[in-house]
Amino acid sequence: MTPVVTEELTARVAAITPEADGIVSLRLEPTAGEKMPAWEPGAHVDLVLGPDLERQYSLCGDPTDLSSWRLGVLREPESRGGSAYVHERLAVGDEVVCRGPRNNFALVEAKEYVFVAGGIGITPILPMIAACAAAGRPWRLFYGGRTESTMAFRAELATHGDRVVRWPQDTHGLLDLATILGSVPAGTAVYCCGPGVLLDAVEELCPAAALHLERFRPKEGALAGANLPFEVELDVSGLTLTVRADQTLAEALEAAGIDLPTSCREGTCGTCETYVLEGEPDHRDSYLSAAEQKSGEVMLPCCSRAKSPRLVLDL
């Protein structure tokens, strides 16, 4: 995997539209030039909302229309600041810095598709089903939410007819994943985005080769482990650093003046992905696949550490 390279731009908030209880969509337009950067279904961007306040949101509009971007934002009950800022302080006409787009949830070629979305996890799925519909590819979407009123983009989804199954928990219970995934034919790609409990359940039921997930929160227990000091050699910079037990690798790099782009700081977005030239990383991210972690070729310094006494990084 090649570490992501991001571009930065400033966009203007052109519209803020209620889409469901606790969910709004943002329409962002360019402040310079006539077009926003190109993107493909599954991509997300970082919004820099203030000092030390940067959050990732999926693009959920039309990739062929670069006059603007559309993002969906849930008002998190236990917001760490990002969703509260969007819902309470952001206004039409405000300018925000965007980084991206990046895509670690790309739509692959397949015979057919099954999409499973929970809550705000519908956002990256919207352009995917639109792309499948436009290309005449077989697909179905199973969309779960707490109640009908909390499920976003209902009118837009209704245009796809019975290919979309909406599943409000208060009237239907939890999504019947065993039935949904138990009859998936060979050659089907399964895409899932939503709460961690949904992703974990789908992961247990679906063959890894068919499954594509995107997480916006770390896996349960992913960040746990003993924090021991270790040494890091920076091959490009020629520096050798000691990462203390009470700091992350990213913090040690920043303290040494090394420019390392970061965003989520919990191993879900891939912004800080870095090549490992020597040593064995202690992977604590929820971004890399099991095969990528096993290879040890890259790591996420925002959360991962070292199993070996020393790492050599391409920095």
Coordinates of C-alpha atoms in Angstrom, one line a residue:
M1 CA 0.0 0.0 0.0
T2 CA 1.2 3.5 -0.9
P3 CA 0.8 6.0 2.0
V4 CA -1.8 8.6 1.2
V5 CA -0.9 12.0 -0.2
T6 CA -3.5 14.7 0.6
E7 CA -4.1 18.1 -0.9
E8 CA -5.5 21.1 1.0
L9 CA -8.0 23.6 -0.1
T10 CA -10.4 26.2 1.3
A11 CA -14.1 25.7 0.6
R12 CA -17.2 27.8 1.4
V13 CA -20.3 26.4 3.1
A14 CA -23.0 27.0 0.5
A15 CA -25.9 25.1 2.2
I16 CA -26.7 23.3 5.4
T17 CA -29.7 21.0 5.0
P18 CA -31.5 18.9 7.6
E19 CA -31.6 15.3 6.3
A20 CA -33.0 13.4 9.4
D21 CA -33.2 13.8 13.2
G22 CA -29.7 14.8 14.2
I23 CA -28.2 14.7 10.7
V24 CA -27.4 17.6 8.3
S25 CA -25.7 17.7 5.0
L26 CA -23.2 20.3 4.1
R27 CA -22.7 21.6 0.5
L28 CA -19.2 23.0 0.0
E29 CA -18.2 25.1 -3.0
P30 CA -14.7 26.2 -4.0
T31 CA -13.4 29.6 -3.0
A32 CA -10.8 29.5 -5.8
G33 CA -11.3 28.1 -9.2
E34 CA -14.4 26.6 -10.7
K35 CA -14.3 23.0 -9.5
M36 CA -13.7 20.9 -6.4
P37 CA -11.1 18.1 -6.6
A38 CA -12.3 14.9 -8.3
W39 CA -13.3 12.0 -6.2
E40 CA -14.8 8.5 -6.5
P41 CA -17.4 6.7 -4.4
G42 CA -16.1 5.7 -1.0
A43 CA -13.9 8.8 -0.6
H44 CA -13.8 11.0 2.5
V45 CA -12.3 14.3 3.4
D46 CA -11.0 16.0 6.5
L47 CA -12.6 19.2 7.7
V48 CA -10.3 21.5 9.7
L49 CA -12.9 23.2 12.0
G50 CA -10.4 24.9 14.3
P51 CA -7.1 24.5 16.1
D52 CA -6.8 20.8 17.0
L53 CA -10.3 20.1 15.7
E54 CA -10.2 18.1 12.5
R55 CA -12.7 15.4 11.6
Q56 CA -13.3 13.0 8.7
Y57 CA -16.6 12.9 6.7
S58 CA -17.6 10.8 3.7
L59 CA -18.4 12.5 0.4
C60 CA -22.0 11.6 -0.4
G61 CA -22.9 13.7 -3.5
D62 CA -22.4 13.1 -7.2
P63 CA -18.8 12.5 -8.2
T64 CA -19.6 13.7 -11.7
D65 CA -20.6 17.2 -10.4
L66 CA -17.5 19.0 -9.2
S67 CA -19.2 22.3 -8.7
S68 CA -19.6 21.3 -5.0
W69 CA -19.1 18.5 -2.5
R70 CA -21.8 17.1 -0.2
L71 CA -21.1 15.7 3.2
G72 CA -23.4 14.2 5.8
V73 CA -22.8 14.9 9.5
L74 CA -24.4 13.3 12.5
R75 CA -24.8 15.2 15.8
E76 CA -22.9 12.8 18.0
P77 CA -24.5 12.5 21.5
E78 CA -21.0 12.4 23.0
S79 CA -19.3 14.7 20.5
R80 CA -15.6 15.3 20.9
G81 CA -16.2 18.7 19.4
G82 CA -16.5 18.1 15.6
S83 CA -20.1 17.3 15.1
A84 CA -21.2 19.8 17.8
Y85 CA -19.3 22.5 15.9
V86 CA -20.9 21.6 12.6
H87 CA -24.4 21.5 14.1
E88 CA -24.2 24.5 16.4
R89 CA -21.6 26.9 15.0
L90 CA -21.0 26.4 11.3
A91 CA -23.1 28.7 9.1
V92 CA -23.7 29.3 5.4
G93 CA -20.9 31.5 4.1
D94 CA -18.3 30.2 6.5
E95 CA -15.0 29.0 5.0
V96 CA -13.4 25.7 6.1
V97 CA -10.1 24.1 5.2
C98 CA -10.5 20.6 3.6
R99 CA -7.9 17.9 3.2
G100 CA -8.3 15.1 0.7
P101 CA -10.1 13.5 -0.8
R102 CA -8.8 10.1 0.2
N103 CA -10.3 6.7 -0.5
N104 CA -9.6 3.5 1.4
F105 CA -13.2 2.3 0.7
A106 CA -13.2 2.2 -3.1
L107 CA -15.8 0.4 -5.1
V108 CA -14.2 -2.7 -6.7
E109 CA -15.4 -4.6 -9.7
A110 CA -17.7 -7.4 -8.8
K111 CA -20.5 -9.6 -10.2
E112 CA -23.0 -8.0 -7.8
Y113 CA -23.0 -6.0 -4.6
V114 CA -24.6 -6.1 -1.1
F115 CA -24.5 -2.9 0.9
V116 CA -25.1 -2.8 4.6
A117 CA -25.4 0.6 6.3
G118 CA -26.1 1.7 9.8
G119 CA -27.0 5.2 10.8
I120 CA -24.7 7.8 9.3
G121 CA -22.8 5.0 7.6
I122 CA -25.2 5.5 4.7
T123 CA -23.1 8.5 3.5
P124 CA -20.3 6.6 1.7
I125 CA -22.8 4.1 0.4
L126 CA -25.0 6.7 -1.5
P127 CA -22.6 7.4 -4.4
M128 CA -21.8 3.7 -4.5
I129 CA -25.4 2.6 -5.2
A130 CA -25.8 5.5 -7.6
A131 CA -22.7 4.2 -9.5
C132 CA -24.0 0.7 -9.6
A133 CA -27.4 1.8 -10.8
A134 CA -25.9 3.9 -13.5
A135 CA -23.7 1.0 -14.7
G136 CA -26.6 -1.5 -14.5
R137 CA -24.8 -3.6 -11.9
P138 CA -26.9 -5.9 -9.6
W139 CA -27.1 -4.6 -6.1
R140 CA -29.1 -4.3 -2.9
L141 CA -28.9 -2.1 0.1
F142 CA -30.0 -2.9 3.7
Y143 CA -30.1 0.2 5.8
G144 CA -30.7 0.2 9.5
G145 CA -31.3 3.0 11.9
R146 CA -32.8 3.6 15.4
T147 CA -36.0 5.0 14.0
E148 CA -37.4 6.0 10.6
S149 CA -36.9 9.7 11.5
T150 CA -33.2 9.2 12.2
M151 CA -32.5 7.6 8.8
A152 CA -31.1 10.2 6.3
F153 CA -31.6 10.7 2.6
R154 CA -34.9 8.7 2.6
A155 CA -36.4 10.5 -0.5
E156 CA -33.2 9.9 -2.4
L157 CA -33.1 6.3 -1.5
A158 CA -36.7 5.8 -2.4
T159 CA -35.9 6.5 -6.1
H160 CA -34.1 3.1 -6.2
G161 CA -37.4 1.2 -5.3
D162 CA -37.2 -2.2 -3.7
R163 CA -33.4 -2.5 -4.1
V164 CA -33.3 -0.5 -0.9
V165 CA -34.6 -2.2 2.3
R166 CA -34.9 0.3 5.2
W167 CA -34.9 -1.3 8.6
P168 CA -35.8 0.9 11.6
Q169 CA -34.8 -0.8 14.8
D170 CA -37.8 0.4 16.8
T171 CA -40.3 -1.4 14.5
H172 CA -38.2 -4.2 12.9
G173 CA -35.5 -5.0 15.5
L174 CA -31.8 -5.4 14.5
L175 CA -30.8 -6.0 10.9
D176 CA -31.1 -9.8 10.2
L177 CA -27.5 -10.1 9.1
A178 CA -27.5 -13.9 9.2
T179 CA -30.3 -14.0 6.5
I180 CA -28.8 -11.0 4.5
L181 CA -25.3 -12.4 4.4
G182 CA -26.2 -16.1 4.5
S183 CA -27.3 -16.3 0.8
V184 CA -24.7 -14.0 -0.8
P185 CA -23.5 -15.8 -4.0
A186 CA -19.8 -16.2 -4.9
G187 CA -18.4 -13.1 -6.7
T188 CA -20.4 -10.7 -4.6
A189 CA -18.7 -7.7 -2.9
V190 CA -20.1 -6.8 0.5
Y191 CA -19.7 -3.2 1.7
C192 CA -20.5 -2.1 5.2
C193 CA -20.3 1.2 7.1
G194 CA -21.8 2.1 10.4
P195 CA -21.4 1.7 14.1
G196 CA -18.6 -0.6 15.3
V197 CA -21.1 -3.2 16.7
L198 CA -22.6 -3.6 13.2
L199 CA -19.1 -3.8 11.5
D200 CA -18.0 -6.4 14.0
A201 CA -21.1 -8.5 13.4
V202 CA -20.8 -8.3 9.6
E203 CA -17.1 -9.2 9.9
E204 CA -17.9 -12.4 11.8
L205 CA -20.5 -13.5 9.2
C206 CA -18.9 -12.5 5.9
P207 CA -15.8 -14.0 4.2
A208 CA -12.9 -11.6 4.4
A209 CA -12.2 -11.8 0.7
A210 CA -15.7 -10.4 -0.1
L211 CA -15.9 -7.8 2.6
H212 CA -15.1 -4.1 2.5
L213 CA -15.4 -2.0 5.7
E214 CA -14.9 1.6 6.7
R215 CA -14.5 2.5 10.3
F216 CA -14.7 6.0 11.9
R217 CA -14.0 4.6 15.4
P218 CA -11.3 2.2 16.5
K219 CA -12.1 -1.4 16.9
E220 CA -12.8 -2.5 20.5
G221 CA -9.5 -2.9 22.2
A222 CA -7.4 -1.9 19.2
L223 CA -5.6 0.9 21.1
A224 CA -4.8 -1.2 24.2
G225 CA -1.4 -2.6 25.0
A226 CA 1.7 -2.0 27.1
N227 CA 3.3 1.3 26.2
L228 CA 7.1 0.7 26.4
P229 CA 9.7 3.1 25.1
F230 CA 11.4 2.3 21.8
E231 CA 13.9 3.9 19.4
V232 CA 13.1 5.3 16.0
E233 CA 15.6 6.1 13.3
L234 CA 14.4 8.4 10.5
D235 CA 16.1 7.3 7.3
V236 CA 15.5 10.6 5.3
S237 CA 16.0 13.1 8.2
G238 CA 19.0 11.2 9.7
L239 CA 17.6 11.6 13.2
T240 CA 17.3 9.0 15.9
L241 CA 14.6 9.5 18.5
T242 CA 13.4 7.8 21.7
V243 CA 9.6 7.4 21.9
R244 CA 8.7 7.6 25.6
A245 CA 6.2 5.4 27.2
D246 CA 3.9 8.4 27.8
Q247 CA 3.9 9.7 24.2
T248 CA 2.8 8.4 20.8
L249 CA 5.2 8.0 18.0
A250 CA 3.5 10.9 16.2
E251 CA 4.0 13.1 19.2
A252 CA 7.7 12.2 19.4
L253 CA 8.1 13.0 15.7
E254 CA 6.3 16.4 16.1
A255 CA 8.4 17.3 19.1
A256 CA 11.5 16.7 16.9
G257 CA 10.1 19.0 14.3
I258 CA 9.2 16.3 11.8
D259 CA 6.2 17.2 9.6
L260 CA 3.8 14.3 9.8
P261 CA 0.2 14.9 8.6
T262 CA -2.3 13.5 11.1
S263 CA -6.0 13.7 11.5
C264 CA -8.0 11.2 13.5
R265 CA -5.2 10.4 16.0
E266 CA -6.8 7.0 16.7
G267 CA -5.8 4.9 13.7
T268 CA -8.9 5.1 11.5
C269 CA -8.2 7.5 8.7
G270 CA -4.8 6.6 7.3
T271 CA -3.5 10.2 7.0
C272 CA -0.2 9.4 8.8
E273 CA 0.5 6.1 7.1
T274 CA 4.3 5.7 6.9
Y275 CA 6.7 3.2 5.3
V276 CA 8.6 0.9 7.8
L277 CA 12.1 0.1 6.5
E278 CA 13.3 -2.0 9.5
G279 CA 11.8 -3.4 12.7
E280 CA 8.4 -4.8 13.7
P281 CA 5.5 -2.4 14.3
D282 CA 3.0 -3.0 17.1
H283 CA -0.1 -2.2 15.0
R284 CA -3.0 -0.6 17.0
D285 CA -4.9 0.9 14.1
S286 CA -8.3 0.0 12.7
Y287 CA -7.4 1.1 9.1
L288 CA -4.9 -1.4 7.7
S289 CA -6.1 -4.9 6.6
A290 CA -4.8 -8.0 8.5
A291 CA -2.5 -8.8 5.6
E292 CA -1.1 -5.2 5.5
Q293 CA -0.4 -5.3 9.2
K294 CA 1.2 -8.8 8.9
S295 CA 3.5 -7.5 6.2
G296 CA 4.9 -4.8 8.4
E297 CA 5.6 -2.6 5.4
V298 CA 3.6 0.4 6.7
M299 CA 2.3 1.6 10.0
L300 CA 0.2 4.5 11.5
P301 CA 2.4 6.5 13.9
C302 CA -0.6 8.2 15.5
C303 CA -1.4 5.1 17.5
S304 CA 0.9 2.2 16.7
R305 CA 4.2 1.5 18.5
A306 CA 7.0 -1.0 18.2
K307 CA 7.4 -4.7 19.1
S308 CA 11.1 -4.5 18.3
P309 CA 13.4 -2.3 20.3
R310 CA 14.0 -0.2 17.2
L311 CA 12.2 1.0 14.0
V312 CA 13.6 2.6 10.9
L313 CA 11.0 4.8 9.1
D314 CA 11.0 6.4 5.7
L315 CA 10.8 9.9 7.2

